[in-house]
Amino acid sequence: MSQYELSGVGRSFMRGSVRIDAVADVELVIEPGEIVALEGPSGSGKTTLLQLLGALDRPSTGKVAFDGRDLAGLSESELAELRLRSFGFVFQQFNLIPTLTALENVEAKLAPLGSPDAERAERAKAMLAEVGLAARGEHLPTQLSGGEQQRVAIARALSVEPKVILADEPTGNLDSSTGAEIVDLLAGLASRHGTTVVVATHDVALAGRAPRRLPMRDGRLLEPVAA
Ligand code: ADP
Ligand code: MG
């Protein structure tokens, strides 16, 4: 059993009377710990596919199985549990809470897990140290550079030890050298923690830093790019 098994997956939307196949005919297997780049131009279906992988959306056709379970067969509370513990999300806009410090942003992610306060604070500190921000814990997001904010977002996503990190254009708001650093950091941390990473990007150079590249066009996966 693989971690993800997608068969015949499609997701369509109606725009007026026109059907848009945002994702179509996707067959995909991902093993635990793989680092995968989903690459394609804007509109190719990357975000839609990531949302299906993260149980944030349901396919119109086909099946998404995670750890051997068809996501369509899970209740809302089981899906919420998966999103909380098994999947970590990283976004282009960082999505930090502006009124909370770096440390508090990570702690906020841990709060629903219900561990004691001291343990939670320790865990958040350790995660910030892992992304190289031990000295920035008390800073607000506005006091951090874009690259630093994305590091906090990565620390937040990894803090619950998810099985998978789903990153949607995580470098879209960063210059190219900072973007490359962020992708390498994410890949390094993920391999240390055994976390699977699926990163969507329109940037071919960044995708080239991932061991497995899946090009996408018009909602469909093309033949993989040879490493
Ligand atoms: P990407 O992330 O690669 O830019 P998306 O997955 O966001 O691509 O979008 C793929 C296609 O599906 C686009 O044509 C987009 O306009 C369309 N689409 C995505 N989400 C919706 C939606 N909620 N309603 C209508 N069309 C959508
Ligand atoms: Mg997108």
Tab-separated table of C-alpha atoms and ligand atoms in Angstrom:
chain	number	residue	atom	x	y	z
A	1	MET	CA	0.000	0.000	0.000
A	2	SER	CA	1.338	3.387	-0.982
A	3	GLN	CA	0.699	6.581	0.939
A	4	TYR	CA	-1.347	8.153	-1.849
A	5	GLU	CA	-3.132	6.256	-4.588
A	6	LEU	CA	-5.136	8.373	-7.017
A	7	SER	CA	-7.082	6.768	-9.813
A	8	GLY	CA	-9.155	8.462	-12.465
A	9	VAL	CA	-9.234	11.651	-10.415
A	10	GLY	CA	-11.022	14.636	-11.896
A	11	ARG	CA	-12.384	17.878	-10.489
A	12	SER	CA	-14.553	20.110	-12.582
A	13	PHE	CA	-16.230	23.422	-11.984
A	14	MET	CA	-19.085	25.064	-13.838
A	15	ARG	CA	-18.427	28.582	-15.043
A	16	GLY	CA	-21.846	29.619	-16.255
A	17	SER	CA	-22.756	26.831	-18.635
A	18	VAL	CA	-19.129	25.900	-19.383
A	19	ARG	CA	-17.532	23.002	-17.566
A	20	ILE	CA	-13.912	23.582	-16.546
A	21	ASP	CA	-11.913	20.414	-15.958
A	22	ALA	CA	-9.434	21.835	-13.455
A	23	VAL	CA	-8.046	18.328	-12.879
A	24	ALA	CA	-8.662	15.386	-15.192
A	25	ASP	CA	-7.714	11.694	-15.421
A	26	VAL	CA	-5.042	11.823	-12.748
A	27	GLU	CA	-3.348	8.533	-11.941
A	28	LEU	CA	-0.743	9.022	-9.236
A	29	VAL	CA	1.036	7.030	-6.562
A	30	ILE	CA	3.174	8.715	-3.897
A	31	GLU	CA	5.262	6.815	-1.374
A	32	PRO	CA	5.966	8.041	2.183
A	33	GLY	CA	8.881	10.465	2.339
A	34	GLU	CA	8.873	11.347	-1.346
A	35	ILE	CA	9.599	14.959	-2.333
A	36	VAL	CA	7.488	15.762	-5.340
A	37	ALA	CA	7.260	18.954	-7.393
A	38	LEU	CA	4.005	19.555	-9.204
A	39	GLU	CA	5.037	21.967	-11.917
A	40	GLY	CA	3.025	23.825	-14.482
A	41	PRO	CA	1.906	27.270	-15.586
A	42	SER	CA	-0.847	29.217	-13.871
A	43	GLY	CA	-4.203	27.534	-14.444
A	44	SER	CA	-2.781	24.049	-15.000
A	45	GLY	CA	-4.606	22.608	-11.970
A	46	LYS	CA	-1.854	22.492	-9.339
A	47	THR	CA	-3.822	24.140	-6.525
A	48	THR	CA	-6.902	22.059	-7.264
A	49	LEU	CA	-4.872	18.841	-7.111
A	50	LEU	CA	-3.132	19.902	-3.868
A	51	GLN	CA	-6.523	20.591	-2.311
A	52	LEU	CA	-7.671	17.108	-3.261
A	53	LEU	CA	-4.499	15.636	-1.716
A	54	GLY	CA	-5.107	17.649	1.465
A	55	ALA	CA	-8.756	16.612	1.812
A	56	LEU	CA	-9.787	20.261	1.458
A	57	ASP	CA	-11.891	19.358	-1.573
A	58	ARG	CA	-13.513	16.264	-3.042
A	59	PRO	CA	-12.993	14.917	-6.564
A	60	SER	CA	-15.857	15.016	-9.084
A	61	THR	CA	-14.714	11.645	-10.425
A	62	GLY	CA	-12.288	8.951	-9.367
A	63	LYS	CA	-10.747	8.115	-6.051
A	64	VAL	CA	-8.158	9.613	-3.716
A	65	ALA	CA	-6.848	7.051	-1.221
A	66	PHE	CA	-4.549	8.075	1.633
A	67	ASP	CA	-2.917	5.372	3.764
A	68	GLY	CA	-5.261	2.887	2.158
A	69	ARG	CA	-8.452	4.778	2.975
A	70	ASP	CA	-10.690	6.270	0.302
A	71	LEU	CA	-11.131	9.893	1.430
A	72	ALA	CA	-14.697	9.852	0.068
A	73	GLY	CA	-15.589	7.262	2.707
A	74	LEU	CA	-14.500	9.401	5.667
A	75	SER	CA	-16.809	11.465	7.859
A	76	GLU	CA	-16.345	15.221	8.292
A	77	SER	CA	-14.741	14.693	11.696
A	78	GLU	CA	-12.326	12.093	10.314
A	79	LEU	CA	-11.392	14.532	7.535
A	80	ALA	CA	-10.880	17.343	10.054
A	81	GLU	CA	-8.612	15.056	12.062
A	82	LEU	CA	-6.555	14.277	8.940
A	83	ARG	CA	-6.193	17.977	8.088
A	84	LEU	CA	-5.118	18.727	11.636
A	85	ARG	CA	-2.622	15.916	12.218
A	86	SER	CA	-1.635	14.308	8.950
A	87	PHE	CA	-1.384	17.238	6.551
A	88	GLY	CA	0.623	20.433	6.930
A	89	PHE	CA	-0.111	23.320	4.586
A	90	VAL	CA	2.282	26.010	3.401
A	91	PHE	CA	1.017	28.861	1.219
A	92	GLN	CA	2.418	31.583	-0.996
A	93	GLN	CA	1.084	34.301	1.336
A	94	PHE	CA	2.602	32.654	4.461
A	95	ASN	CA	-0.765	33.091	6.263
A	96	LEU	CA	0.761	33.901	9.644
A	97	ILE	CA	-1.479	35.493	12.260
A	98	PRO	CA	-0.266	39.118	12.243
A	99	THR	CA	-0.922	39.820	15.925
A	100	LEU	CA	1.013	36.781	17.160
A	101	THR	CA	4.779	36.423	17.460
A	102	ALA	CA	6.688	33.793	15.482
A	103	LEU	CA	6.661	31.497	18.495
A	104	GLU	CA	2.956	32.053	19.139
A	105	ASN	CA	2.148	31.328	15.500
A	106	VAL	CA	3.730	27.894	15.842
A	107	GLU	CA	2.109	27.323	19.238
A	108	ALA	CA	-1.302	28.187	17.802
A	109	LYS	CA	-0.996	25.250	15.430
A	110	LEU	CA	-0.157	22.940	18.324
A	111	ALA	CA	-2.953	24.197	20.583
A	112	PRO	CA	-5.749	21.939	19.248
A	113	LEU	CA	-3.616	18.883	20.014
A	114	GLY	CA	-4.107	19.599	23.714
A	115	SER	CA	-0.584	19.029	25.028
A	116	PRO	CA	0.453	20.833	28.247
A	117	ASP	CA	1.507	24.504	27.800
A	118	ALA	CA	5.154	23.947	28.731
A	119	GLU	CA	5.502	21.063	26.303
A	120	ARG	CA	3.865	23.088	23.554
A	121	ALA	CA	6.209	26.032	24.114
A	122	GLU	CA	9.239	23.725	24.056
A	123	ARG	CA	8.084	22.072	20.861
A	124	ALA	CA	7.464	25.435	19.151
A	125	LYS	CA	10.907	26.679	20.202
A	126	ALA	CA	12.611	23.558	18.913
A	127	MET	CA	10.828	23.868	15.564
A	128	LEU	CA	11.817	27.521	15.175
A	129	ALA	CA	15.411	26.556	15.935
A	130	GLU	CA	15.241	23.890	13.231
A	131	VAL	CA	14.308	26.473	10.622
A	132	GLY	CA	17.130	28.732	11.830
A	133	LEU	CA	14.955	31.264	13.678
A	134	ALA	CA	15.827	30.552	17.309
A	135	ALA	CA	16.574	34.261	17.819
A	136	ARG	CA	13.359	35.503	16.191
A	137	GLY	CA	10.702	33.876	18.379
A	138	GLU	CA	9.439	37.133	19.850
A	139	HIS	CA	9.162	38.952	16.528
A	140	LEU	CA	5.856	39.733	14.878
A	141	PRO	CA	5.437	38.736	11.233
A	142	THR	CA	5.829	42.375	10.109
A	143	GLN	CA	9.243	42.402	11.777
A	144	LEU	CA	10.412	39.456	9.677
A	145	SER	CA	11.541	39.264	6.047
A	146	GLY	CA	9.491	37.248	3.556
A	147	GLY	CA	11.933	34.358	3.734
A	148	GLU	CA	11.795	34.390	7.534
A	149	GLN	CA	7.995	34.461	7.508
A	150	GLN	CA	7.956	31.437	5.248
A	151	ARG	CA	10.368	29.667	7.616
A	152	VAL	CA	7.911	30.304	10.453
A	153	ALA	CA	5.122	28.898	8.285
A	154	ILE	CA	7.226	25.788	7.625
A	155	ALA	CA	7.978	25.406	11.345
A	156	ARG	CA	4.257	25.743	12.026
A	157	ALA	CA	3.340	23.122	9.423
A	158	LEU	CA	5.961	20.643	10.652
A	159	SER	CA	5.301	21.198	14.358
A	160	VAL	CA	2.537	18.584	14.512
A	161	GLU	CA	4.759	16.025	12.744
A	162	PRO	CA	2.370	15.646	9.819
A	163	LYS	CA	2.777	12.792	7.372
A	164	VAL	CA	2.603	15.150	4.403
A	165	ILE	CA	3.420	18.803	3.719
A	166	LEU	CA	1.431	20.348	0.898
A	167	ALA	CA	3.045	23.587	-0.261
A	168	ASP	CA	1.299	25.803	-2.802
A	169	GLU	CA	3.721	28.189	-4.571
A	170	PRO	CA	5.677	28.599	-1.305
A	171	THR	CA	8.278	30.771	-3.025
A	172	GLY	CA	5.871	32.876	-5.069
A	173	ASN	CA	6.445	35.957	-2.892
A	174	LEU	CA	10.207	35.535	-2.536
A	175	ASP	CA	13.184	36.462	-4.684
A	176	SER	CA	14.786	33.540	-6.484
A	177	SER	CA	17.733	32.917	-4.164
A	178	THR	CA	15.507	33.067	-1.051
A	179	GLY	CA	13.045	30.813	-2.876
A	180	ALA	CA	15.745	28.249	-3.562
A	181	GLU	CA	16.798	28.360	0.110
A	182	ILE	CA	13.213	27.759	1.208
A	183	VAL	CA	12.761	24.775	-1.103
A	184	ASP	CA	16.057	23.262	0.065
A	185	LEU	CA	15.126	23.866	3.713
A	186	LEU	CA	11.742	22.235	3.211
A	187	ALA	CA	13.273	19.242	1.442
A	188	GLY	CA	16.024	18.860	4.072
A	189	LEU	CA	13.633	19.054	7.016
A	190	ALA	CA	11.180	16.708	5.351
A	191	SER	CA	13.808	14.052	4.763
A	192	ARG	CA	15.022	14.392	8.355
A	193	HIS	CA	11.453	13.976	9.642
A	194	GLY	CA	10.421	11.397	7.022
A	195	THR	CA	7.673	13.734	5.831
A	196	THR	CA	6.311	13.546	2.315
A	197	VAL	CA	6.323	16.883	0.459
A	198	VAL	CA	4.229	17.883	-2.514
A	199	VAL	CA	5.150	21.357	-3.671
A	200	ALA	CA	3.264	23.138	-6.438
A	201	THR	CA	5.239	25.686	-8.425
A	202	HIS	CA	5.210	27.399	-11.785
A	203	ASP	CA	8.976	27.883	-11.457
A	204	VAL	CA	10.832	25.229	-13.448
A	205	ALA	CA	14.187	25.992	-11.805
A	206	LEU	CA	12.703	25.416	-8.347
A	207	ALA	CA	10.925	22.252	-9.459
A	208	GLY	CA	14.317	21.019	-10.628
A	209	ARG	CA	15.454	20.948	-6.990
A	210	ALA	CA	12.939	18.183	-6.212
A	211	PRO	CA	13.893	14.538	-6.787
A	212	ARG	CA	10.561	13.796	-8.472
A	213	ARG	CA	8.968	16.186	-10.936
A	214	LEU	CA	5.414	15.927	-12.190
A	215	PRO	CA	4.586	18.363	-14.970
A	216	MET	CA	0.950	19.385	-15.244
A	217	ARG	CA	-0.878	20.993	-18.164
A	218	ASP	CA	-4.586	21.708	-18.506
A	219	GLY	CA	-5.419	19.615	-15.459
A	220	ARG	CA	-3.515	16.557	-16.595
A	221	LEU	CA	-0.265	15.041	-15.425
A	222	LEU	CA	2.259	14.665	-18.228
A	223	GLU	CA	5.062	12.120	-18.364
A	224	PRO	CA	7.439	12.681	-15.442
A	225	VAL	CA	10.597	14.676	-16.110
A	226	ALA	CA	13.631	12.415	-15.900
A	227	ALA	CA	15.879	13.290	-12.950
B	1	ADP	P1	-3.002	26.507	-10.780
B	1	ADP	O1	-2.891	26.340	-9.307
B	1	ADP	O2	-2.096	25.570	-11.541
B	1	ADP	O3	-2.815	27.919	-11.202
B	1	ADP	P2	-5.826	25.985	-10.380
B	1	ADP	O4	-5.950	24.612	-9.809
B	1	ADP	O5	-5.953	27.118	-9.450
B	1	ADP	O6	-4.480	26.081	-11.229
B	1	ADP	O7	-6.935	26.171	-11.506
B	1	ADP	C1	-7.105	25.281	-12.590
B	1	ADP	C2	-8.295	25.733	-13.410
B	1	ADP	O8	-9.503	25.559	-12.680
B	1	ADP	C3	-8.264	27.220	-13.775
B	1	ADP	O9	-8.840	27.353	-15.065
B	1	ADP	C4	-9.137	27.832	-12.725
B	1	ADP	O10	-9.708	29.043	-13.188
B	1	ADP	C5	-10.188	26.768	-12.512
B	1	ADP	N1	-10.734	26.795	-11.145
B	1	ADP	C6	-10.065	26.500	-10.003
B	1	ADP	N2	-10.862	26.608	-8.934
B	1	ADP	C7	-12.079	26.995	-9.396
B	1	ADP	C8	-13.335	27.261	-8.777
B	1	ADP	N3	-13.518	27.157	-7.461
B	1	ADP	N4	-14.363	27.635	-9.590
B	1	ADP	C9	-14.206	27.731	-10.926
B	1	ADP	N5	-13.049	27.472	-11.571
B	1	ADP	C10	-11.999	27.109	-10.828
B	2	MG	MG	-2.313	27.707	-7.871
